[in-house]
C-alpha cells in the first residue's frame, strides 16, 4: 500500500484512528484496528507499508508490550481517598456546613506518606475532614489524617497510623518534567467504576496556569489523557516514575486536562519538611507590562541588546517596595534574562512565563534583580514574600458575620465565580495597603423591619464604619461592637449609605438569628480568633492587635 493510501486510510471518517501518523504512540492503538478492518491476507503487506512510512512502529509496538508490567508494578502504590468535607453555601447560607462525601486518588511517597490534592480533603472550617484511604485490591478502609496542606499548589499530605496499611506498599519516585509529545499514563479512581483506572495520553503543553483551588498561577502540564472527577490527587506516570499529580481540566473542552508537575511537588514537600507547613511560593509582589513597543523601550533608555519588563505597581507591604520603584525596568532575575514579553528561557527553544522563575523560591528567599533605572543598571538582592493581592483570602475559609440581618463576608475568587457576574474579578487584583487587608462585602440581607429599604445593597463593599475604613472582616466586627453612638453608619461602594439605630439593630439581630434558626452571629473560626483579643483581654483592641488576629487566621 502506498503512503498516499495509508494517509487516506488514516484520515477516513469511517475508521477510528485519529492522528495515525502524527502521533507515534497513537499508532500503537491501531494494531487491533488494522487486524479487524483489513483482510488477513493483506495485513502483513499493510504492516510493511506502515513500517516503511514510520520505521519506529515495530519498536513502538515492543515498547507497548513491555510497558504493561511497568504500570502494573506501580498500581499497588496508588490509593483511593474517601473524604467527608463541609461545603457551605457561601452566597446564601454561609453558616450552614453540610457534610459532603467525595472521593479522589492519592499515592504513596517516601516517609510513609500519601500525596493527594488539597481540594480532595479540604474542608471549610477547621482545615480537617474525615478521610479514609483504601489500597488497590483491598476491601478495607483505613483512617487517614491530613498532615500538611498547600492551598496555593493544591497539594496535601496524608498519614495513616496503622502498620497493616503500609505492608507491601512501595513509595513512588518523582521524575522530571516530560517533554511536549511525551507519553504519560494517568492512574487513579475516577467516577464510572470502583476499580483502579489507567488512561494514556500525550503532553500538549508545559506552562504556568491558574490553579482553580487557589487562583495561584503555577507551572502545569497539559495532557490529552482523560482526567475525570475522582482522578484528582492520582499520579501521572512517565515510565515508572511520577511526572505529576492529576488535578483539573478545562470546562467545555475535549481532552484538555492539567497535571501538577514535579518541581511544584518538590517545592511543596521541601517546605513541609523544613518548617512542618507550606508557606506558599515566593513572590516579588509586583505587576509589570511588556516592553514590546520600540518607542516604549527608547523612552526608558533601553539599548538594542536589552530586554525586560516595566514595573507598574509594587505591593506596598512587600520587601520589593523598599527597593524597587515604579518605572524601573527589570532586565534579569538571578542572571536569567527576561524577554520583552515577560518570558524566560525554559528548555531548549521553549520559553515560559517569568512567574515560574520566582514561584519556585520559598518565602523569605532572596533573588538578585538586575534593574534599569533612569538609564543606569543596578542590582538588588530582594527577599521574596508570600504576600498576595486582595484575593489571598483562603477560598475555602468563608467566614461570616451577621448584624441586623446583613451577612458580611470576605470577597474571594470563589464568591465571584458563584455570583453570576454581579462582581468583577478585577476587584481582587488590587494591591493591599497592609498585610491583613481584605475586601468585605454584604453577601445577603435577611429581611427584617430594621433593614427595610436596604435589600438592594447586596454584593457591595463595606468601606467604612462610623467614618473608619474597614480593613477586614475581623476589623468590621470590632468597629461595630465598639460603636458608642446612637446611630451606626456604614459607607458602601458607589456612595451608598446604611444608617441603623445601634441599640435596635442589636436587639433585632437576636430575633433574626432565632427566626432563621441560626445559632451564632459569627462563624466559629472568626469568633475564636476574635475572642482572644476582645473577650479574654477585657479591652477594646488596638488596630495592631486586630491585624495580629488577621494574621493568625491567615
Coordinates of C-alpha atoms in Angstrom, one line a residue:
X1 CA 0.0 0.0 0.0
X2 CA 1.4 3.4 -0.9
X3 CA 2.0 6.2 1.5
X4 CA -0.9 8.1 -0.1
X5 CA -3.3 5.2 0.5
X6 CA -2.1 4.9 4.1
X7 CA -2.7 8.6 4.7
X8 CA -6.2 8.3 3.1
X9 CA -7.0 5.4 5.4
X10 CA -5.9 7.3 8.4
X11 CA -7.9 10.3 7.5
X12 CA -11.0 8.3 6.7
X13 CA -14.1 9.2 8.8
X14 CA -15.1 5.5 8.7
X15 CA -12.2 4.5 10.9
X16 CA -11.3 5.5 14.4
X17 CA -7.6 6.1 14.1
X18 CA -7.1 9.8 14.8
X19 CA -3.7 11.3 14.2
X20 CA -2.4 7.9 13.0
X21 CA 0.8 9.2 11.5
X22 CA 1.2 12.4 13.5
X23 CA 1.4 10.6 16.9
X24 CA 3.8 7.7 17.3
X25 CA 2.2 6.4 20.4
X26 CA -1.3 6.5 18.9
X27 CA -0.2 4.3 16.1
X28 CA 0.1 1.5 18.7
X29 CA -3.7 1.8 19.3
X30 CA -4.2 0.9 15.6
X31 CA -2.8 -2.6 16.0
X32 CA -6.2 -4.1 16.8
X33 CA -7.9 -1.7 14.3
X34 CA -5.9 -2.8 11.3
X35 CA -6.3 -6.5 12.3
X36 CA -10.1 -6.1 12.4
X37 CA -10.6 -3.8 9.4
X38 CA -8.2 -5.3 6.9
X39 CA -8.3 -8.7 5.3
X40 CA -5.8 -11.1 7.0
X41 CA -4.1 -11.9 3.7
X42 CA -3.1 -8.2 3.3
X43 CA -2.3 -7.4 6.9
X44 CA 1.4 -8.2 6.6
X45 CA 1.7 -6.1 3.5
X46 CA -0.1 -3.2 5.2
X47 CA 2.2 -3.5 8.2
X48 CA 5.2 -3.5 6.0
X49 CA 3.9 -0.3 4.3
X50 CA 3.4 1.4 7.6
X51 CA 6.9 0.3 8.7
X52 CA 8.4 2.0 5.6
X53 CA 6.5 5.2 6.4
X54 CA 7.2 5.0 10.2
X55 CA 10.2 2.8 10.8
X56 CA 9.7 3.1 14.6
X57 CA 6.4 1.2 14.6
X58 CA 7.9 -2.2 15.4
X59 CA 10.0 -0.8 18.2
X60 CA 7.0 1.2 19.5
X61 CA 4.9 -2.0 19.5
X62 CA 7.5 -3.7 21.5
X63 CA 7.5 -0.8 24.0
X64 CA 3.8 -1.0 24.4
X65 CA 4.0 -4.7 25.2
X66 CA 6.9 -4.3 27.7
X67 CA 5.3 -1.2 29.4
X68 CA 2.4 -3.1 30.8
X69 CA 4.5 -4.7 33.6
X70 CA 5.9 -1.3 34.4
X71 CA 2.4 0.2 35.0
X72 CA 1.3 -2.9 36.9
X73 CA 4.3 -2.6 39.2
X74 CA 3.1 0.8 40.5
X75 CA -0.6 0.2 40.8
X76 CA -0.3 -1.1 44.4
X77 CA 1.1 2.3 45.4
X78 CA -2.0 4.2 44.3
X79 CA -4.8 4.5 46.8
X80 CA -8.4 5.7 46.7
X81 CA -9.2 8.6 49.0
X82 CA -12.6 8.9 50.7
X83 CA -13.4 12.3 52.3
X84 CA -16.4 13.8 54.1
X85 CA -16.0 17.6 53.8
X86 CA -18.0 20.6 54.6
X87 CA -19.3 22.7 51.7
X88 CA -21.1 25.8 52.8
X89 CA -23.2 27.9 50.5
X90 CA -21.0 31.0 50.5
X91 CA -23.5 33.1 48.6
X92 CA -26.7 32.5 50.5
X93 CA -26.2 30.5 53.8
X94 CA -22.5 30.6 54.8
X95 CA -23.3 29.4 58.3
X96 CA -24.6 26.0 57.1
X97 CA -21.9 23.3 56.9
X98 CA -23.4 20.2 55.5
X99 CA -21.1 17.2 55.1
X100 CA -20.4 16.1 51.6
X101 CA -18.9 12.8 50.7
X102 CA -16.4 12.7 47.9
X103 CA -13.6 10.5 46.5
X104 CA -10.3 11.1 45.0
X105 CA -7.0 9.4 44.5
X106 CA -3.5 9.5 46.0
X107 CA -0.2 7.7 46.0
X108 CA 2.5 6.6 48.4
X109 CA 5.7 8.7 48.7
X110 CA 8.7 8.4 51.0
X111 CA 8.4 8.6 54.7
X112 CA 5.1 6.6 54.9
X113 CA 3.1 9.4 53.5
X114 CA 0.4 9.7 50.9
X115 CA 0.3 12.6 48.4
X116 CA -3.0 13.9 47.1
X117 CA -4.8 17.2 46.2
X118 CA -5.7 19.7 48.8
X119 CA -9.2 20.1 47.3
X120 CA -9.8 16.4 47.8
X121 CA -9.5 16.6 51.6
X122 CA -10.1 20.3 52.2
X123 CA -12.9 21.4 54.5
X124 CA -14.5 24.7 55.3
X125 CA -13.9 25.5 59.0
X126 CA -11.2 23.6 60.8
X127 CA -9.0 22.5 57.9
X128 CA -9.6 18.9 58.6
X129 CA -12.1 16.5 57.1
X130 CA -12.8 12.9 57.9
X131 CA -10.6 11.0 55.5
X132 CA -10.2 7.3 54.7
X133 CA -8.0 5.5 52.2
X134 CA -8.2 2.1 50.5
X135 CA -5.4 0.2 48.8
X136 CA -5.6 -1.3 45.4
X137 CA -7.2 -4.7 45.6
X138 CA -8.2 -4.3 49.3
X139 CA -11.7 -4.1 50.7
X140 CA -10.5 -2.3 53.9
X141 CA -10.7 1.4 54.5
X142 CA -8.1 3.0 56.8
X143 CA -8.5 6.3 58.7
X144 CA -6.0 8.9 57.5
X145 CA -5.0 12.3 58.9
X146 CA -4.2 15.4 57.0
X147 CA -0.6 16.2 58.0
X148 CA 0.1 19.2 55.7
X149 CA -1.9 21.3 53.3
X150 CA -0.7 23.5 50.5
X151 CA -3.7 25.5 49.2
X152 CA -1.7 27.5 46.7
X153 CA -0.3 24.4 44.9
X154 CA -3.4 22.3 45.7
X155 CA -1.4 19.5 47.4
X156 CA -1.8 17.7 50.7
X157 CA 0.0 15.0 52.7
X158 CA -1.9 12.2 54.4
X159 CA -0.6 9.8 57.1
X160 CA -2.1 6.5 58.2
X161 CA -1.3 5.4 61.8
X162 CA -1.7 1.7 61.0
X163 CA 1.2 -0.6 60.2
X164 CA -1.0 -3.1 58.5
X165 CA -1.8 -0.5 55.8
X166 CA 1.8 0.0 54.9
X167 CA 2.6 -3.6 54.3
X168 CA 3.9 -4.2 50.8
X169 CA 3.5 -0.5 49.8
X170 CA 6.4 0.8 47.9
X171 CA 6.9 4.6 47.7
X172 CA 6.8 6.1 44.2
X173 CA 9.8 8.1 42.8
X174 CA 9.3 11.6 41.4
X175 CA 10.7 12.0 37.9
X176 CA 11.3 15.0 35.7
X177 CA 9.0 17.3 33.7
X178 CA 8.1 15.4 30.5
X179 CA 8.8 17.0 27.1
X180 CA 6.0 18.0 24.8
X181 CA 4.7 15.0 22.9
X182 CA 5.9 12.5 25.6
X183 CA 3.5 9.7 26.5
X184 CA 2.1 9.7 30.1
X185 CA -0.3 7.4 31.9
X186 CA -2.9 8.7 34.4
X187 CA -3.7 6.3 37.2
X188 CA -6.5 6.7 39.8
X189 CA -10.1 6.1 40.7
X190 CA -12.3 8.3 38.5
X191 CA -16.1 8.1 38.6
X192 CA -17.8 5.5 36.4
X193 CA -16.4 2.5 38.3
X194 CA -15.0 1.3 41.6
X195 CA -11.7 -0.3 40.5
X196 CA -8.4 1.4 39.6
X197 CA -8.3 3.1 36.1
X198 CA -5.4 3.8 33.7
X199 CA -5.6 6.2 30.8
X200 CA -3.0 7.3 28.4
X201 CA -2.2 10.5 26.5
X202 CA 0.5 12.8 25.3
X203 CA 1.9 16.0 26.8
X204 CA 0.5 19.0 24.9
X205 CA 2.0 22.0 26.8
X206 CA 4.1 22.9 29.8
X207 CA 3.3 26.4 31.1
X208 CA 2.0 28.3 34.1
X209 CA -1.7 28.4 34.6
X210 CA -4.2 29.4 37.3
X211 CA -4.9 26.7 39.8
X212 CA -8.6 26.5 40.3
X213 CA -8.3 25.7 44.0
X214 CA -6.3 28.9 44.9
X215 CA -6.1 31.1 41.8
X216 CA -2.3 31.0 42.1
X217 CA -0.5 30.9 38.8
X218 CA 1.9 28.0 38.9
X219 CA 3.5 25.6 36.4
X220 CA 1.2 22.9 34.9
X221 CA 1.5 20.1 32.3
X222 CA -1.4 19.9 29.8
X223 CA -2.2 16.4 28.7
X224 CA -4.9 14.9 26.5
X225 CA -5.3 11.8 28.7
X226 CA -8.7 11.5 30.4
X227 CA -8.8 13.1 33.8
X228 CA -12.2 13.0 35.4
X229 CA -13.7 13.5 38.9
X230 CA -12.1 11.1 41.2
X231 CA -8.7 11.2 39.3
X232 CA -7.7 14.2 41.4
X233 CA -4.7 13.5 43.5
X234 CA -3.7 10.5 41.5
X235 CA -0.2 10.1 39.9
X236 CA 0.7 10.7 36.3
X237 CA 3.5 8.4 35.2
X238 CA 6.1 8.6 32.5
X239 CA 7.6 5.2 32.6
X240 CA 7.8 4.0 36.3
X241 CA 8.3 7.5 37.7
X242 CA 5.8 10.1 38.7
X243 CA 5.7 13.0 36.3
X244 CA 3.0 14.9 38.2
X245 CA -0.4 14.8 40.0
X246 CA -3.7 15.0 38.2
X247 CA -5.8 17.9 39.4
X248 CA -8.1 19.8 37.0
X249 CA -9.4 20.0 33.5
X250 CA -10.7 22.8 31.2
X251 CA -14.5 23.0 31.1
X252 CA -16.4 22.8 27.8
X253 CA -13.4 21.4 26.0
X254 CA -12.3 18.0 24.9
X255 CA -9.2 16.3 26.3
X256 CA -7.6 19.4 27.9
X257 CA -6.5 18.4 31.3
X258 CA -3.8 19.5 33.7
X259 CA -1.2 18.0 35.9
X260 CA 0.9 19.4 38.7
X261 CA 4.5 18.9 37.7
X262 CA 7.2 17.6 40.0
X263 CA 9.0 20.9 40.5
X264 CA 5.9 22.2 42.2
X265 CA 5.5 18.9 44.2
X266 CA 9.1 19.1 45.4
X267 CA 8.7 22.7 46.3
X268 CA 5.7 21.8 48.5
X269 CA 7.4 18.8 50.1
X270 CA 10.6 20.6 50.9
X271 CA 8.7 23.4 52.5
X272 CA 6.8 21.0 54.7
X273 CA 9.9 19.1 55.6
X274 CA 11.7 22.3 56.6
X275 CA 9.0 24.0 58.6
X276 CA 6.2 21.5 59.1
X277 CA 3.9 23.5 56.9
X278 CA 3.7 25.0 53.5
X279 CA 4.1 28.8 53.3
X280 CA 3.4 29.1 49.6
X281 CA 5.5 30.2 46.7
X282 CA 7.8 33.2 46.9
X283 CA 6.6 36.3 45.0
X284 CA 8.1 39.7 44.3
X285 CA 4.7 41.3 44.6
X286 CA 4.9 43.5 41.5
X287 CA 2.8 44.0 38.4
X288 CA 4.6 44.7 35.1
X289 CA 3.9 45.3 31.5
X290 CA 5.5 44.0 28.3
X291 CA 8.2 46.1 26.6
X292 CA 7.3 45.0 23.0
X293 CA 6.9 48.6 21.8
X294 CA 10.2 50.1 20.4
X295 CA 9.1 53.7 21.4
X296 CA 8.4 52.5 25.0
X297 CA 11.9 50.9 25.2
X298 CA 13.5 54.0 23.8
X299 CA 11.7 56.2 26.3
X300 CA 13.1 54.2 29.2
X301 CA 16.6 54.3 27.7
X302 CA 17.0 50.6 26.8
X303 CA 19.6 49.9 24.2
X304 CA 19.1 47.4 21.3
X305 CA 20.5 44.5 23.3
X306 CA 18.4 45.0 26.3
X307 CA 15.1 43.2 27.0
X308 CA 13.0 43.4 30.1
X309 CA 9.6 44.4 31.7
X310 CA 8.4 47.6 33.1
X311 CA 7.2 47.8 36.7
X312 CA 3.8 49.3 37.0
X313 CA 2.8 48.6 40.6
X314 CA 4.6 47.3 43.8
X315 CA 2.8 45.8 46.8
X316 CA 3.4 48.4 49.5
X317 CA 3.7 45.7 52.2
X318 CA 6.4 43.7 50.4
X319 CA 10.2 43.9 50.7
X320 CA 10.3 44.8 47.0
X321 CA 8.6 48.1 47.7
X322 CA 11.6 49.2 49.8
X323 CA 14.0 48.7 46.9
X324 CA 12.2 48.8 43.5
X325 CA 10.4 51.8 42.1
X326 CA 7.6 52.3 39.6
X327 CA 9.0 52.7 36.0
X328 CA 12.1 50.5 36.8
X329 CA 12.8 48.0 34.1
X330 CA 13.7 44.5 35.3
X331 CA 16.3 43.1 32.9
X332 CA 17.1 39.8 34.7
X333 CA 16.4 37.8 37.8
X334 CA 19.2 35.6 39.2
X335 CA 21.1 36.1 36.0
X336 CA 18.2 34.9 33.8
X337 CA 17.4 37.5 31.1
X338 CA 13.7 38.4 30.9
X339 CA 12.1 38.8 27.5
X340 CA 10.1 41.8 26.5
X341 CA 7.0 39.5 26.6
X342 CA 7.6 38.6 30.3
X343 CA 9.1 35.2 29.5
X344 CA 12.3 33.5 30.3
X345 CA 14.2 30.5 28.7
X346 CA 12.9 27.1 29.8
X347 CA 14.2 24.1 27.9
X348 CA 15.9 24.3 24.5
X349 CA 13.8 26.7 22.4
X350 CA 10.9 26.7 24.9
X351 CA 10.1 29.9 26.8
X352 CA 7.9 30.2 29.9
X353 CA 6.3 32.9 31.9
X354 CA 8.5 34.8 34.4
X355 CA 6.2 33.8 37.2
X356 CA 7.6 30.3 37.2
X357 CA 11.1 31.5 37.9
X358 CA 10.2 33.2 41.2
X359 CA 7.4 30.8 42.3
X360 CA 10.0 28.1 42.7
X361 CA 11.6 30.1 45.5
X362 CA 10.4 30.0 49.1
X363 CA 9.0 33.0 51.0
X364 CA 12.0 34.9 52.6
X365 CA 14.4 33.6 50.0
X366 CA 16.4 36.3 48.1
X367 CA 16.6 36.8 44.4
X368 CA 19.0 39.0 42.5
X369 CA 17.2 41.6 40.4
X370 CA 19.0 43.4 37.6
X371 CA 17.2 46.7 37.1
X372 CA 17.5 49.6 34.6
X373 CA 16.6 52.9 36.3
X374 CA 17.0 56.2 34.5
X375 CA 19.3 54.6 32.0
X376 CA 21.7 53.1 34.6
X377 CA 21.9 49.5 35.6
X378 CA 21.5 48.4 39.3
X379 CA 21.5 45.1 41.1
X380 CA 19.4 44.4 44.2
X381 CA 19.0 41.4 46.4
X382 CA 15.3 41.3 47.3
X383 CA 13.6 39.0 49.8
X384 CA 10.6 37.3 48.2
X385 CA 7.4 37.2 50.3
X386 CA 4.2 35.3 50.3
X387 CA 2.0 38.5 50.4
X388 CA -0.5 38.4 47.6
X389 CA -3.1 40.8 46.2
X390 CA -6.5 41.0 47.8
X391 CA -7.6 37.6 46.6
X392 CA -5.2 35.8 49.0
X393 CA -8.1 35.0 51.4
X394 CA -8.4 31.3 51.6
X395 CA -11.1 30.2 49.1
X396 CA -12.5 27.6 51.4
X397 CA -12.4 29.6 54.6
X398 CA -15.6 31.6 54.1
X399 CA -16.0 33.2 57.4
X400 CA -19.1 35.4 58.0
X401 CA -20.6 37.9 60.5
X402 CA -24.3 38.7 60.8
X403 CA -25.6 42.0 62.2
X404 CA -29.1 43.5 61.7
X405 CA -29.8 40.9 59.0
X406 CA -26.8 41.9 56.9
X407 CA -24.5 38.9 56.2
X408 CA -20.9 40.2 55.9
X409 CA -18.2 38.0 54.2
X410 CA -14.8 38.3 52.7
X411 CA -14.8 38.7 48.9
X412 CA -13.0 35.7 47.4
X413 CA -12.5 34.4 43.9
X414 CA -14.9 31.5 44.6
X415 CA -17.6 34.0 45.7
X416 CA -17.1 35.9 42.4
X417 CA -17.4 32.7 40.4
X418 CA -20.7 32.0 42.0
X419 CA -22.1 35.5 41.8
X420 CA -23.1 35.2 38.1
X421 CA -21.2 38.2 37.0
X422 CA -22.6 40.5 39.8
X423 CA -19.0 41.3 40.9
X424 CA -16.0 41.9 38.7
X425 CA -12.9 39.7 39.4
X426 CA -10.7 42.8 38.8
X427 CA -11.7 43.9 42.3
X428 CA -9.4 41.3 43.8
X429 CA -6.3 42.2 41.7
X430 CA -5.6 45.4 43.6
X431 CA -2.6 45.5 45.8
X432 CA -3.3 45.7 49.6
X433 CA -2.2 48.7 51.6
X434 CA -1.4 46.4 54.6
X435 CA -0.8 42.7 55.0
X436 CA -4.1 42.0 56.6
X437 CA -6.3 44.0 54.2
X438 CA -9.3 42.2 52.7
X439 CA -12.4 43.3 50.9
X440 CA -15.6 42.9 53.0
X441 CA -19.0 42.8 51.2
X442 CA -22.7 42.3 52.1
X443 CA -23.5 38.9 50.6
X444 CA -27.2 38.9 51.5
X445 CA -29.8 40.8 53.5
X446 CA -32.2 38.7 55.7
X447 CA -35.3 40.8 55.5
X448 CA -36.5 42.4 58.8
X449 CA -38.1 45.7 59.8
X450 CA -34.7 47.0 60.8
X451 CA -33.2 46.8 57.3
X452 CA -36.3 47.7 55.2
X453 CA -35.1 49.6 52.1
X454 CA -31.6 48.2 52.2
X455 CA -32.2 44.8 50.5
X456 CA -30.9 46.0 47.1
X457 CA -27.4 46.6 48.6
X458 CA -26.2 43.1 48.3
X459 CA -22.7 42.4 46.8
X460 CA -21.4 45.9 47.7
X461 CA -18.2 46.5 49.5
X462 CA -18.3 48.0 53.0
X463 CA -15.7 50.7 53.0
X464 CA -16.3 52.5 56.4
X465 CA -18.0 52.0 59.7
X466 CA -18.7 55.3 61.5
X467 CA -16.1 57.0 59.4
X468 CA -13.3 54.5 59.9
X469 CA -12.0 52.4 57.0
X470 CA -12.7 48.7 57.1
X471 CA -9.6 46.5 56.6
X472 CA -11.0 43.0 57.2
X473 CA -14.0 41.1 58.5
X474 CA -12.4 41.0 61.9
X475 CA -11.9 44.7 61.8
X476 CA -15.6 45.4 60.7
X477 CA -16.9 43.3 63.6
X478 CA -14.7 45.1 66.0
X479 CA -15.8 48.5 64.7
X480 CA -19.5 47.5 65.0
X481 CA -19.1 46.2 68.5
X482 CA -17.3 49.3 69.8
X483 CA -20.0 51.7 68.4
X484 CA -20.8 54.2 71.1
X485 CA -23.1 56.4 69.1
X486 CA -26.9 56.3 68.7
X487 CA -26.6 55.6 65.0
X488 CA -24.4 53.1 63.2
X489 CA -23.3 54.3 59.8
X490 CA -22.0 52.0 57.1
X491 CA -20.5 53.6 54.0
X492 CA -20.5 51.3 50.9
X493 CA -19.1 51.5 47.5
X494 CA -20.9 53.6 44.8
X495 CA -21.6 56.1 47.6
X496 CA -24.4 54.0 49.2
X497 CA -25.1 54.5 52.9
X498 CA -26.7 52.4 55.6
X499 CA -27.8 54.0 58.9
X500 CA -29.1 51.9 61.7
X501 CA -30.2 52.7 65.3
X502 CA -27.5 50.7 67.0
X503 CA -29.5 49.6 70.1
X504 CA -32.4 48.5 68.0
X505 CA -30.1 46.7 65.5
X506 CA -28.5 44.7 68.3
X507 CA -31.9 43.6 69.6
X508 CA -33.2 42.7 66.1
X509 CA -30.1 40.7 65.4
X510 CA -31.0 38.1 68.1
X511 CA -34.6 37.9 66.7
X512 CA -33.4 37.5 63.2
X513 CA -31.0 34.7 64.1
X514 CA -33.8 32.9 66.0
X515 CA -36.2 33.3 63.1
X516 CA -33.8 31.7 60.7
X517 CA -32.6 29.0 63.1
X518 CA -29.0 30.4 63.1
X519 CA -27.1 29.5 66.3
X520 CA -24.4 32.2 66.2
X521 CA -24.0 35.5 64.5
X522 CA -20.4 34.7 63.5
X523 CA -18.6 31.7 62.0
X524 CA -16.6 29.7 64.6
X525 CA -13.1 30.4 63.3
X526 CA -13.8 34.2 63.1
X527 CA -15.2 34.1 66.7
X528 CA -12.3 32.0 68.1
X529 CA -9.6 34.4 66.8
X530 CA -11.6 37.5 67.8
X531 CA -12.4 36.1 71.2
X532 CA -8.8 36.1 72.3
X533 CA -8.5 39.8 71.8
X534 CA -12.0 41.1 72.5
X535 CA -13.1 39.0 75.4
X536 CA -10.0 37.5 77.1
X537 CA -8.1 40.7 77.2
X538 CA -11.2 42.6 78.5
X539 CA -10.5 45.6 76.4
X540 CA -11.1 47.1 73.0
X541 CA -8.2 46.1 70.9
X542 CA -5.9 48.5 69.1
X543 CA -5.7 48.3 65.3
X544 CA -2.4 46.5 65.6
X545 CA -4.0 43.8 67.7
X546 CA -6.8 43.3 65.2
X547 CA -4.1 43.0 62.4
X548 CA -2.4 40.3 64.5
X549 CA -5.6 38.4 64.8
X550 CA -6.0 38.5 61.0
X551 CA -2.5 37.1 60.6
X552 CA -3.4 34.3 63.0
X553 CA -6.2 33.3 60.7
X554 CA -4.1 33.5 57.6

